[in-house]
mmCIF file of N, CA and C in Angstrom:
data_model
loop_
_atom_site.group_PDB
_atom_site.id
_atom_site.type_symbol
_atom_site.label_atom_id
_atom_site.label_comp_id
_atom_site.label_asym_id
_atom_site.label_seq_id
_atom_site.Cartn_x
_atom_site.Cartn_y
_atom_site.Cartn_z
ATOM 1 N N MET G 136 14.390 -7.227 -43.618
ATOM 2 C CA MET G 136 15.786 -6.872 -43.545
ATOM 3 C C MET G 136 16.027 -5.848 -42.439
ATOM 4 N N GLU G 137 15.107 -4.911 -42.278
ATOM 5 C CA GLU G 137 15.248 -3.934 -41.191
ATOM 6 C C GLU G 137 15.268 -4.633 -39.835
ATOM 7 N N ASP G 138 14.432 -5.658 -39.673
ATOM 8 C CA ASP G 138 14.421 -6.424 -38.420
ATOM 9 C C ASP G 138 15.759 -7.132 -38.210
ATOM 10 N N ALA G 139 16.302 -7.723 -39.276
ATOM 11 C CA ALA G 139 17.580 -8.437 -39.162
ATOM 12 C C ALA G 139 18.695 -7.475 -38.749
ATOM 13 N N LEU G 140 18.709 -6.292 -39.327
ATOM 14 C CA LEU G 140 19.713 -5.301 -38.955
ATOM 15 C C LEU G 140 19.511 -4.830 -37.514
ATOM 16 N N ALA G 141 18.255 -4.635 -37.124
ATOM 17 C CA ALA G 141 17.961 -4.175 -35.764
ATOM 18 C C ALA G 141 18.331 -5.226 -34.723
ATOM 19 N N GLN G 142 18.206 -6.508 -35.075
ATOM 20 C CA GLN G 142 18.468 -7.589 -34.130
ATOM 21 C C GLN G 142 19.926 -8.046 -34.139
ATOM 22 N N PHE G 143 20.730 -7.530 -35.059
ATOM 23 C CA PHE G 143 22.126 -7.945 -35.134
ATOM 24 C C PHE G 143 22.830 -7.544 -33.842
ATOM 25 N N PRO G 144 23.678 -8.439 -33.287
ATOM 26 C CA PRO G 144 24.333 -8.107 -32.016
ATOM 27 C C PRO G 144 25.183 -6.845 -32.128
ATOM 28 N N ARG G 145 25.159 -6.050 -31.096
ATOM 29 C CA ARG G 145 25.926 -4.806 -31.090
ATOM 30 C C ARG G 145 27.357 -5.019 -30.610
ATOM 31 N N ASP G 146 27.576 -6.008 -29.796
ATOM 32 C CA ASP G 146 28.918 -6.370 -29.345
ATOM 33 C C ASP G 146 29.141 -7.822 -29.734
ATOM 34 N N TYR G 147 30.179 -8.082 -30.518
ATOM 35 C CA TYR G 147 30.467 -9.470 -30.845
ATOM 36 C C TYR G 147 31.922 -9.634 -31.249
ATOM 37 N N SER G 148 32.355 -10.888 -31.292
ATOM 38 C CA SER G 148 33.725 -11.220 -31.682
ATOM 39 C C SER G 148 33.747 -11.477 -33.178
ATOM 40 N N GLN G 149 34.661 -10.798 -33.844
ATOM 41 C CA GLN G 149 34.772 -10.908 -35.288
ATOM 42 C C GLN G 149 36.154 -11.467 -35.621
ATOM 43 N N ILE G 150 36.203 -12.483 -36.469
ATOM 44 C CA ILE G 150 37.477 -13.060 -36.879
ATOM 45 C C ILE G 150 37.970 -12.298 -38.103
ATOM 46 N N PRO G 151 39.144 -11.691 -38.021
ATOM 47 C CA PRO G 151 39.666 -10.930 -39.159
ATOM 48 C C PRO G 151 39.826 -11.821 -40.394
ATOM 49 N N PRO G 152 39.606 -11.269 -41.570
ATOM 50 C CA PRO G 152 39.752 -12.060 -42.793
ATOM 51 C C PRO G 152 41.223 -12.307 -43.118
ATOM 52 N N MET G 153 41.472 -13.329 -43.904
ATOM 53 C CA MET G 153 42.848 -13.619 -44.311
ATOM 54 C C MET G 153 43.414 -12.502 -45.182
ATOM 55 N N HIS G 154 42.571 -11.808 -45.921
ATOM 56 C CA HIS G 154 43.056 -10.712 -46.773
ATOM 57 C C HIS G 154 43.043 -9.390 -46.000
ATOM 58 N N SER G 155 43.685 -9.381 -44.846
ATOM 59 C CA SER G 155 43.786 -8.159 -44.055
ATOM 60 C C SER G 155 45.263 -7.821 -43.858
ATOM 61 N N ALA G 156 45.510 -6.621 -43.401
ATOM 62 C CA ALA G 156 46.885 -6.162 -43.188
ATOM 63 C C ALA G 156 47.417 -6.518 -41.802
ATOM 64 N N LEU G 157 46.613 -7.195 -40.979
ATOM 65 C CA LEU G 157 47.108 -7.623 -39.666
ATOM 66 C C LEU G 157 48.340 -8.488 -39.855
ATOM 67 N N LYS G 158 49.306 -8.307 -38.983
ATOM 68 C CA LYS G 158 50.558 -9.044 -39.136
ATOM 69 C C LYS G 158 50.660 -10.220 -38.178
ATOM 70 N N GLN G 159 51.245 -11.296 -38.709
ATOM 71 C CA GLN G 159 51.624 -12.458 -37.912
ATOM 72 C C GLN G 159 53.043 -12.816 -38.315
ATOM 73 N N ASP G 160 53.881 -12.989 -37.336
ATOM 74 C CA ASP G 160 55.296 -13.303 -37.599
ATOM 75 C C ASP G 160 55.923 -12.299 -38.558
ATOM 76 N N GLY G 161 55.533 -11.029 -38.428
ATOM 77 C CA GLY G 161 56.130 -9.963 -39.217
ATOM 78 C C GLY G 161 55.595 -9.805 -40.634
ATOM 79 N N LYS G 162 54.632 -10.635 -41.043
ATOM 80 C CA LYS G 162 54.068 -10.548 -42.385
ATOM 81 C C LYS G 162 52.571 -10.281 -42.319
ATOM 82 N N PRO G 163 52.057 -9.436 -43.223
ATOM 83 C CA PRO G 163 50.613 -9.222 -43.236
ATOM 84 C C PRO G 163 49.882 -10.497 -43.660
ATOM 85 N N LEU G 164 48.696 -10.687 -43.113
ATOM 86 C CA LEU G 164 47.925 -11.888 -43.423
ATOM 87 C C LEU G 164 47.676 -12.054 -44.912
ATOM 88 N N TYR G 165 47.498 -10.937 -45.645
ATOM 89 C CA TYR G 165 47.205 -11.067 -47.071
ATOM 90 C C TYR G 165 48.350 -11.754 -47.832
ATOM 91 N N GLU G 166 49.584 -11.641 -47.338
ATOM 92 C CA GLU G 166 50.688 -12.342 -48.000
ATOM 93 C C GLU G 166 50.547 -13.855 -47.841
ATOM 94 N N TYR G 167 50.123 -14.298 -46.656
ATOM 95 C CA TYR G 167 49.865 -15.727 -46.458
ATOM 96 C C TYR G 167 48.711 -16.175 -47.352
ATOM 97 N N ALA G 168 47.672 -15.354 -47.416
ATOM 98 C CA ALA G 168 46.498 -15.704 -48.237
ATOM 99 C C ALA G 168 46.888 -15.834 -49.703
ATOM 100 N N ARG G 169 47.688 -14.910 -50.191
ATOM 101 C CA ARG G 169 48.129 -14.965 -51.594
ATOM 102 C C ARG G 169 48.954 -16.210 -51.884
ATOM 103 N N ALA G 170 49.656 -16.703 -50.859
ATOM 104 C CA ALA G 170 50.453 -17.919 -51.012
ATOM 105 C C ALA G 170 49.612 -19.180 -50.795
ATOM 106 N N GLY G 171 48.307 -18.996 -50.565
ATOM 107 C CA GLY G 171 47.412 -20.134 -50.378
ATOM 108 C C GLY G 171 47.412 -20.703 -48.972
ATOM 109 N N GLU G 172 47.996 -19.982 -48.031
ATOM 110 C CA GLU G 172 48.059 -20.444 -46.643
ATOM 111 C C GLU G 172 46.930 -19.820 -45.821
ATOM 112 N N THR G 173 46.428 -20.593 -44.885
ATOM 113 C CA THR G 173 45.453 -20.080 -43.925
ATOM 114 C C THR G 173 46.109 -20.079 -42.560
ATOM 115 N N ARG G 174 45.997 -18.979 -41.862
ATOM 116 C CA ARG G 174 46.583 -18.839 -40.534
ATOM 117 C C ARG G 174 45.474 -18.740 -39.496
ATOM 118 N N GLU G 175 45.785 -19.191 -38.304
ATOM 119 C CA GLU G 175 44.863 -19.044 -37.177
ATOM 120 C C GLU G 175 44.782 -17.559 -36.837
ATOM 121 N N ARG G 176 43.558 -17.057 -36.666
ATOM 122 C CA ARG G 176 43.369 -15.647 -36.342
ATOM 123 C C ARG G 176 42.503 -15.530 -35.098
ATOM 124 N N ALA G 177 42.964 -14.740 -34.161
ATOM 125 C CA ALA G 177 42.213 -14.547 -32.917
ATOM 126 C C ALA G 177 41.034 -13.617 -33.176
ATOM 127 N N PRO G 178 39.870 -13.937 -32.616
ATOM 128 C CA PRO G 178 38.721 -13.029 -32.757
ATOM 129 C C PRO G 178 39.007 -11.695 -32.079
ATOM 130 N N ARG G 179 38.416 -10.650 -32.623
ATOM 131 C CA ARG G 179 38.548 -9.308 -32.061
ATOM 132 C C ARG G 179 37.169 -8.828 -31.648
ATOM 133 N N GLN G 180 37.113 -8.227 -30.491
ATOM 134 C CA GLN G 180 35.850 -7.689 -29.988
ATOM 135 C C GLN G 180 35.555 -6.367 -30.706
ATOM 136 N N ILE G 181 34.379 -6.270 -31.324
ATOM 137 C CA ILE G 181 33.985 -5.019 -31.970
ATOM 138 C C ILE G 181 32.617 -4.597 -31.456
ATOM 139 N N ARG G 182 32.283 -3.354 -31.697
ATOM 140 C CA ARG G 182 30.974 -2.819 -31.299
ATOM 141 C C ARG G 182 30.340 -2.141 -32.499
ATOM 142 N N ILE G 183 29.085 -2.498 -32.740
ATOM 143 C CA ILE G 183 28.285 -1.864 -33.783
ATOM 144 C C ILE G 183 27.415 -0.828 -33.083
ATOM 145 N N HIS G 184 27.625 0.431 -33.392
ATOM 146 C CA HIS G 184 26.831 1.496 -32.780
ATOM 147 C C HIS G 184 25.497 1.665 -33.502
ATOM 148 N N ALA G 185 25.511 1.497 -34.828
ATOM 149 C CA ALA G 185 24.279 1.666 -35.609
ATOM 150 C C ALA G 185 24.395 0.938 -36.938
ATOM 151 N N LEU G 186 23.294 0.323 -37.340
ATOM 152 C CA LEU G 186 23.141 -0.284 -38.668
ATOM 153 C C LEU G 186 21.860 0.294 -39.248
ATOM 154 N N ARG G 187 21.960 0.859 -40.452
ATOM 155 C CA ARG G 187 20.783 1.473 -41.066
ATOM 156 C C ARG G 187 20.649 0.994 -42.503
ATOM 157 N N LEU G 188 19.475 0.495 -42.834
ATOM 158 C CA LEU G 188 19.185 0.042 -44.185
ATOM 159 C C LEU G 188 19.126 1.239 -45.127
ATOM 160 N N ILE G 189 19.872 1.179 -46.216
ATOM 161 C CA ILE G 189 19.815 2.215 -47.244
ATOM 162 C C ILE G 189 18.940 1.735 -48.392
ATOM 163 N N ASP G 190 19.212 0.516 -48.884
ATOM 164 C CA ASP G 190 18.435 -0.027 -49.996
ATOM 165 C C ASP G 190 18.547 -1.543 -49.990
ATOM 166 N N TRP G 191 17.479 -2.204 -50.384
ATOM 167 C CA TRP G 191 17.488 -3.656 -50.502
ATOM 168 C C TRP G 191 16.672 -4.049 -51.710
ATOM 169 N N GLN G 192 17.365 -4.398 -52.760
ATOM 170 C CA GLN G 192 16.762 -4.935 -53.977
ATOM 171 C C GLN G 192 17.408 -6.299 -54.167
ATOM 172 N N SER G 193 16.775 -7.324 -53.608
ATOM 173 C CA SER G 193 17.362 -8.660 -53.576
ATOM 174 C C SER G 193 17.951 -9.032 -54.936
ATOM 175 N N PRO G 194 19.193 -9.482 -54.973
ATOM 176 C CA PRO G 194 20.037 -9.906 -53.858
ATOM 177 C C PRO G 194 20.956 -8.809 -53.325
ATOM 178 N N ASP G 195 20.801 -7.571 -53.792
ATOM 179 C CA ASP G 195 21.701 -6.493 -53.384
ATOM 180 C C ASP G 195 21.203 -5.768 -52.145
ATOM 181 N N LEU G 196 22.120 -5.513 -51.238
ATOM 182 C CA LEU G 196 21.802 -4.844 -49.985
ATOM 183 C C LEU G 196 22.799 -3.725 -49.756
ATOM 184 N N SER G 197 22.304 -2.560 -49.414
ATOM 185 C CA SER G 197 23.159 -1.436 -49.024
ATOM 186 C C SER G 197 22.750 -1.005 -47.627
ATOM 187 N N PHE G 198 23.743 -0.864 -46.762
ATOM 188 C CA PHE G 198 23.451 -0.398 -45.411
ATOM 189 C C PHE G 198 24.579 0.494 -44.935
ATOM 190 N N ASP G 199 24.255 1.327 -43.982
ATOM 191 C CA ASP G 199 25.202 2.239 -43.365
ATOM 192 C C ASP G 199 25.547 1.665 -42.000
ATOM 193 N N VAL G 200 26.810 1.702 -41.651
ATOM 194 C CA VAL G 200 27.232 1.164 -40.360
ATOM 195 C C VAL G 200 28.122 2.176 -39.648
ATOM 196 N N HIS G 201 27.889 2.308 -38.356
ATOM 197 C CA HIS G 201 28.751 3.110 -37.480
ATOM 198 C C HIS G 201 29.293 2.121 -36.463
ATOM 199 N N CYS G 202 30.616 1.922 -36.483
ATOM 200 C CA CYS G 202 31.208 0.877 -35.647
ATOM 201 C C CYS G 202 32.562 1.309 -35.117
ATOM 202 N N THR G 203 33.109 0.475 -34.248
ATOM 203 C CA THR G 203 34.419 0.754 -33.674
ATOM 204 C C THR G 203 35.521 0.500 -34.691
ATOM 205 N N LYS G 204 36.647 1.099 -34.411
ATOM 206 C CA LYS G 204 37.849 0.888 -35.200
ATOM 207 C C LYS G 204 38.186 -0.600 -35.180
ATOM 208 N N GLY G 205 38.635 -1.112 -36.309
ATOM 209 C CA GLY G 205 39.049 -2.505 -36.372
ATOM 210 C C GLY G 205 37.977 -3.458 -36.848
ATOM 211 N N ALA G 206 36.777 -2.960 -37.083
ATOM 212 C CA ALA G 206 35.714 -3.823 -37.605
ATOM 213 C C ALA G 206 35.926 -4.009 -39.106
ATOM 214 N N TYR G 207 35.685 -5.206 -39.585
ATOM 215 C CA TYR G 207 35.794 -5.507 -41.006
ATOM 216 C C TYR G 207 34.384 -5.596 -41.580
ATOM 217 N N ILE G 208 34.070 -4.693 -42.508
ATOM 218 C CA ILE G 208 32.710 -4.608 -43.029
ATOM 219 C C ILE G 208 32.359 -5.827 -43.867
ATOM 220 N N ARG G 209 33.300 -6.352 -44.625
ATOM 221 C CA ARG G 209 33.007 -7.561 -45.393
ATOM 222 C C ARG G 209 32.668 -8.720 -44.456
ATOM 223 N N VAL G 210 33.394 -8.837 -43.364
ATOM 224 C CA VAL G 210 33.098 -9.888 -42.383
ATOM 225 C C VAL G 210 31.729 -9.627 -41.749
ATOM 226 N N LEU G 211 31.408 -8.379 -41.487
ATOM 227 C CA LEU G 211 30.090 -8.027 -40.967
ATOM 228 C C LEU G 211 29.003 -8.479 -41.950
ATOM 229 N N ALA G 212 29.211 -8.224 -43.239
ATOM 230 C CA ALA G 212 28.245 -8.649 -44.256
ATOM 231 C C ALA G 212 28.122 -10.173 -44.288
ATOM 232 N N GLU G 213 29.248 -10.874 -44.182
ATOM 233 C CA GLU G 213 29.222 -12.340 -44.155
ATOM 234 C C GLU G 213 28.487 -12.850 -42.920
ATOM 235 N N ASP G 214 28.718 -12.214 -41.769
ATOM 236 C CA ASP G 214 28.046 -12.624 -40.529
ATOM 237 C C ASP G 214 26.538 -12.373 -40.617
ATOM 238 N N LEU G 215 26.160 -11.246 -41.210
ATOM 239 C CA LEU G 215 24.734 -10.947 -41.403
ATOM 240 C C LEU G 215 24.110 -11.979 -42.341
ATOM 241 N N ALA G 216 24.802 -12.307 -43.418
ATOM 242 C CA ALA G 216 24.307 -13.316 -44.372
ATOM 243 C C ALA G 216 24.130 -14.666 -43.692
ATOM 244 N N ALA G 217 25.076 -15.033 -42.833
ATOM 245 C CA ALA G 217 24.977 -16.316 -42.117
ATOM 246 C C ALA G 217 23.755 -16.325 -41.204
ATOM 247 N N ARG G 218 23.474 -15.202 -40.551
ATOM 248 C CA ARG G 218 22.295 -15.118 -39.678
ATOM 249 C C ARG G 218 21.008 -15.233 -40.479
ATOM 250 N N LEU G 219 21.048 -14.790 -41.739
ATOM 251 C CA LEU G 219 19.875 -14.863 -42.608
ATOM 252 C C LEU G 219 19.840 -16.158 -43.420
ATOM 253 N N ASP G 220 20.809 -17.047 -43.160
ATOM 254 C CA ASP G 220 20.923 -18.328 -43.838
ATOM 255 C C ASP G 220 21.042 -18.154 -45.358
ATOM 256 N N THR G 221 21.914 -17.244 -45.749
ATOM 257 C CA THR G 221 22.176 -16.982 -47.161
ATOM 258 C C THR G 221 23.682 -16.797 -47.340
ATOM 259 N N SER G 222 24.150 -16.259 -48.451
ATOM 260 C CA SER G 222 25.585 -16.099 -48.666
ATOM 261 C C SER G 222 25.890 -14.737 -49.266
ATOM 262 N N VAL G 223 27.168 -14.357 -49.196
ATOM 263 C CA VAL G 223 27.664 -13.105 -49.760
ATOM 264 C C VAL G 223 28.450 -13.449 -51.010
ATOM 265 N N THR G 224 28.224 -12.683 -52.074
ATOM 266 C CA THR G 224 29.006 -12.907 -53.301
ATOM 267 C C THR G 224 29.804 -11.680 -53.631
#
């Protein structure tokens, strides 16, 4: 797991989740999500300054992240899970 965190890209494009406060057409995305709608979302460039493993007792993982404003940690966890060929619950 330490290797996976160390090898995770430091600069990458992250697609904001539907349950975010970003607005489209004057409404936050979470309102569309609650109505069962999916909207197209533009990727946002983020930077990960540091990822540090705190604890890993499979299937639970705790890590510390230092990143730029606008990064979504749940999306980061999903992206890490995808790289490890597993899933987030």
